[in-house]
Amino acid sequence: QAHVSLPGINAEYGGAEREKLLEDIDVKEKILSGVTAEVLKYKECDPEVLQRKKRDIVTCREAVNRWTDNIFAVQSWCKRKFGIDTKSVCESFGIPDELDYFD
């Protein structure tokens, strides 16, 4: 570990005392690192994180239903414009027969 030499601090603390303080800092930094890692394990239980996930779920559900609606609109358009039945459109574009809105 590289130690920075500061004139005021080196004069105030002797070599042994300074080394002990540096060792204390190292120990406390390791403890802090361990505690931080432990806290990060439980981040998923944070109420703010859970609220954000709930909002994201609502947003995703709306997006899925919007795209499903778009697919149904294209199927309807193809049926009116070209006289193609829905099953043929689904087969042509790889749309599953069980496609429906997400509740």
C-alpha positions as semicolon CSV with decimal commas, in nm:
position;residue;x (nm);y (nm);z (nm)
1;Q;0,000;0,000;0,000
2;A;0,140;0,340;-0,093
3;H;0,138;0,595;0,187
4;V;0,108;0,964;0,123
5;S;0,353;1,181;0,311
6;L;0,196;1,499;0,444
7;P;0,428;1,739;0,630
8;G;0,188;1,837;0,910
9;I;0,066;1,486;0,978
10;N;0,406;1,313;0,969
11;A;0,547;1,559;1,218
12;E;0,249;1,516;1,453
13;Y;0,233;1,134;1,451
14;G;0,540;0,920;1,504
15;G;0,621;0,627;1,279
16;A;0,472;0,353;1,502
17;E;0,158;0,549;1,584
18;R;0,108;0,638;1,219
19;E;0,145;0,273;1,116
20;K;-0,112;0,170;1,378
21;L;-0,357;0,432;1,246
22;L;-0,303;0,311;0,889
23;E;-0,369;-0,048;1,001
24;D;-0,689;0,067;1,175
25;I;-0,799;0,238;0,856
26;D;-0,735;-0,081;0,656
27;V;-0,933;-0,292;0,904
28;K;-1,224;-0,047;0,905
29;E;-1,226;-0,027;0,524
30;K;-1,249;-0,409;0,508
31;I;-1,535;-0,407;0,759
32;L;-1,713;-0,136;0,558
33;S;-1,664;-0,336;0,239
34;G;-1,815;-0,645;0,404
35;V;-2,112;-0,454;0,543
36;T;-2,172;-0,286;0,206
37;A;-2,172;-0,626;0,034
38;E;-2,418;-0,758;0,292
39;V;-2,652;-0,462;0,239
40;L;-2,639;-0,511;-0,139
41;K;-2,764;-0,869;-0,094
42;Y;-3,091;-0,729;0,040
43;K;-3,128;-0,449;-0,214
44;E;-3,410;-0,637;-0,386
45;C;-3,617;-0,603;-0,066
46;D;-3,582;-0,226;-0,060
47;P;-3,932;-0,068;-0,073
48;E;-3,818;0,186;-0,334
49;V;-3,680;-0,091;-0,556
50;L;-4,004;-0,288;-0,519
51;Q;-4,214;0,019;-0,608
52;R;-3,998;0,082;-0,916
53;K;-4,041;-0,283;-1,022
54;K;-4,419;-0,257;-0,978
55;R;-4,425;0,055;-1,197
56;D;-4,207;-0,120;-1,454
57;I;-4,446;-0,418;-1,459
58;V;-4,741;-0,188;-1,527
59;T;-4,547;-0,014;-1,805
60;C;-4,448;-0,347;-1,962
61;R;-4,804;-0,481;-1,941
62;E;-4,933;-0,170;-2,117
63;A;-4,667;-0,206;-2,387
64;V;-4,748;-0,574;-2,443
65;N;-5,118;-0,498;-2,476
66;R;-5,047;-0,206;-2,709
67;W;-4,841;-0,430;-2,939
68;T;-5,103;-0,703;-2,920
69;D;-5,362;-0,445;-3,023
70;N;-5,136;-0,341;-3,312
71;I;-5,107;-0,703;-3,427
72;F;-5,485;-0,744;-3,418
73;A;-5,523;-0,419;-3,613
74;V;-5,284;-0,544;-3,885
75;Q;-5,468;-0,876;-3,900
76;S;-5,796;-0,691;-3,944
77;W;-5,647;-0,462;-4,208
78;C;-5,506;-0,758;-4,404
79;K;-5,845;-0,928;-4,387
80;R;-6,027;-0,618;-4,519
81;K;-5,765;-0,505;-4,772
82;F;-5,657;-0,838;-4,919
83;G;-5,930;-1,080;-4,812
84;I;-5,679;-1,289;-4,616
85;D;-5,819;-1,482;-4,323
86;T;-5,670;-1,434;-3,977
87;K;-5,525;-1,786;-3,962
88;S;-5,326;-1,727;-4,284
89;V;-5,190;-1,397;-4,151
90;C;-5,085;-1,568;-3,828
91;E;-4,912;-1,850;-4,016
92;S;-4,738;-1,608;-4,253
93;F;-4,597;-1,390;-3,975
94;G;-4,540;-1,659;-3,712
95;I;-4,805;-1,525;-3,478
96;P;-4,921;-1,789;-3,229
97;D;-5,291;-1,880;-3,239
98;E;-5,321;-1,828;-2,863
99;L;-5,210;-1,462;-2,882
100;D;-5,430;-1,251;-2,657
101;Y;-5,416;-0,947;-2,434
102;F;-5,219;-0,977;-2,112
103;D;-5,415;-0,926;-1,791
